[in-house]
Coordinates of C-alpha atoms in Angstrom, one line a residue:
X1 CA -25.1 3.8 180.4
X2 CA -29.1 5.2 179.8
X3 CA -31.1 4.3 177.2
X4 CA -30.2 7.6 175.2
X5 CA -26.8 7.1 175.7
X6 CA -26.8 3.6 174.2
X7 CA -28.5 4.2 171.3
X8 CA -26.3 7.2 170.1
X9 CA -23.4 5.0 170.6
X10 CA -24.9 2.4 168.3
X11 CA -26.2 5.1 165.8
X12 CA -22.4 6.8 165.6
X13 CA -21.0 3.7 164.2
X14 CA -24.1 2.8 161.9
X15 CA -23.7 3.1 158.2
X16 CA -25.4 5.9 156.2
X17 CA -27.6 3.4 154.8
X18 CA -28.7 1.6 157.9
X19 CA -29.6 5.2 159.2
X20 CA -32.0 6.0 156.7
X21 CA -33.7 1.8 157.9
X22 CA -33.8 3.5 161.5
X23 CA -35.1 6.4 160.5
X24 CA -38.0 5.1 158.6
X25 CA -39.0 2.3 161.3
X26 CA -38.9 5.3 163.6
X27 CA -41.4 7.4 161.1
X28 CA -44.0 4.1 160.8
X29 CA -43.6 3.7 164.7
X30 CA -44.4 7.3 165.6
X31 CA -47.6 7.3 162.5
X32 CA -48.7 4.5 164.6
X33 CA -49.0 6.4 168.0
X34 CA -50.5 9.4 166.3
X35 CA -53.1 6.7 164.8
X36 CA -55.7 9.1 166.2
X37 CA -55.3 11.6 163.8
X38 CA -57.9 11.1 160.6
X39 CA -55.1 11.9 158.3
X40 CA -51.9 9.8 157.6
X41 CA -48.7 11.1 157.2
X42 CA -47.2 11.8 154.3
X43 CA -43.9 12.3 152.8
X44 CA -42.2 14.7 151.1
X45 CA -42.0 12.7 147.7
X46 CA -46.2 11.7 148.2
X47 CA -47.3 15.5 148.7
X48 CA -44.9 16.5 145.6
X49 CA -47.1 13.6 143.7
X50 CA -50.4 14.2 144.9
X51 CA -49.8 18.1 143.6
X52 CA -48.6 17.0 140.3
X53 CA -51.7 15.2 139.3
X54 CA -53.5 18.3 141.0
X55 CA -51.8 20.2 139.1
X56 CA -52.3 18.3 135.9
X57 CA -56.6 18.0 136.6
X58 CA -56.6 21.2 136.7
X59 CA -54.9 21.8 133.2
X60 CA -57.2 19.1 131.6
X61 CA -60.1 21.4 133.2
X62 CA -61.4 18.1 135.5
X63 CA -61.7 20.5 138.7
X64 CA -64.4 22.1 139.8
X65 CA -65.7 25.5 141.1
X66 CA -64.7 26.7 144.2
X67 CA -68.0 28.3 144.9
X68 CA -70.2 25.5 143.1
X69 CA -68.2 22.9 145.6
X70 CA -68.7 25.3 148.8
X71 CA -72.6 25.3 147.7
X72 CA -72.8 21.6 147.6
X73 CA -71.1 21.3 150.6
X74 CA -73.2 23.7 152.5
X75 CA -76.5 21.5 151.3
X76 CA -75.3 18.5 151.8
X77 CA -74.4 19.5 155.8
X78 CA -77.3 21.5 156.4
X79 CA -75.1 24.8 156.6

């Protein structure tokens, strides 16, 4: 029996619950191999909470001009 084979065996018999264990070791394993990229991965649940306070700053008025934040940008890297 391969590898592959083996471990859908084990998976057909696995509980929902102990699926969703797998599932997430498999998710930190594969964030670590892609530990090159600058940006960590996020989840659906994370995105959906970063946009609420976004959404939220912005409604309080704490954000800031697109072209006042391109401008600082550009003289801070020389552009």
């Amino acid at each position: 029996m391969t590898m592959l084979e083996n471990t859908i065996s084990m998976i057909k018999v696995m509980p929902e619950a102990d699926l969703a264990e797998v599932q997430n070791f498999a998710r930190k394993l594969l964030q670590r191999r892609d530990a090159g990229c600058p940006f960590p991965l996020k989840s659906r649940e994370d995105i959906y909470k970063d946009l609420a306070v976004s959404r939220r700053q912005a409604a309080e008025g704490k954000c800031q001009d697109m072209g006042q934040a391109i401008a600082e940008i550009k003289a801070k890297y020389g552009l």
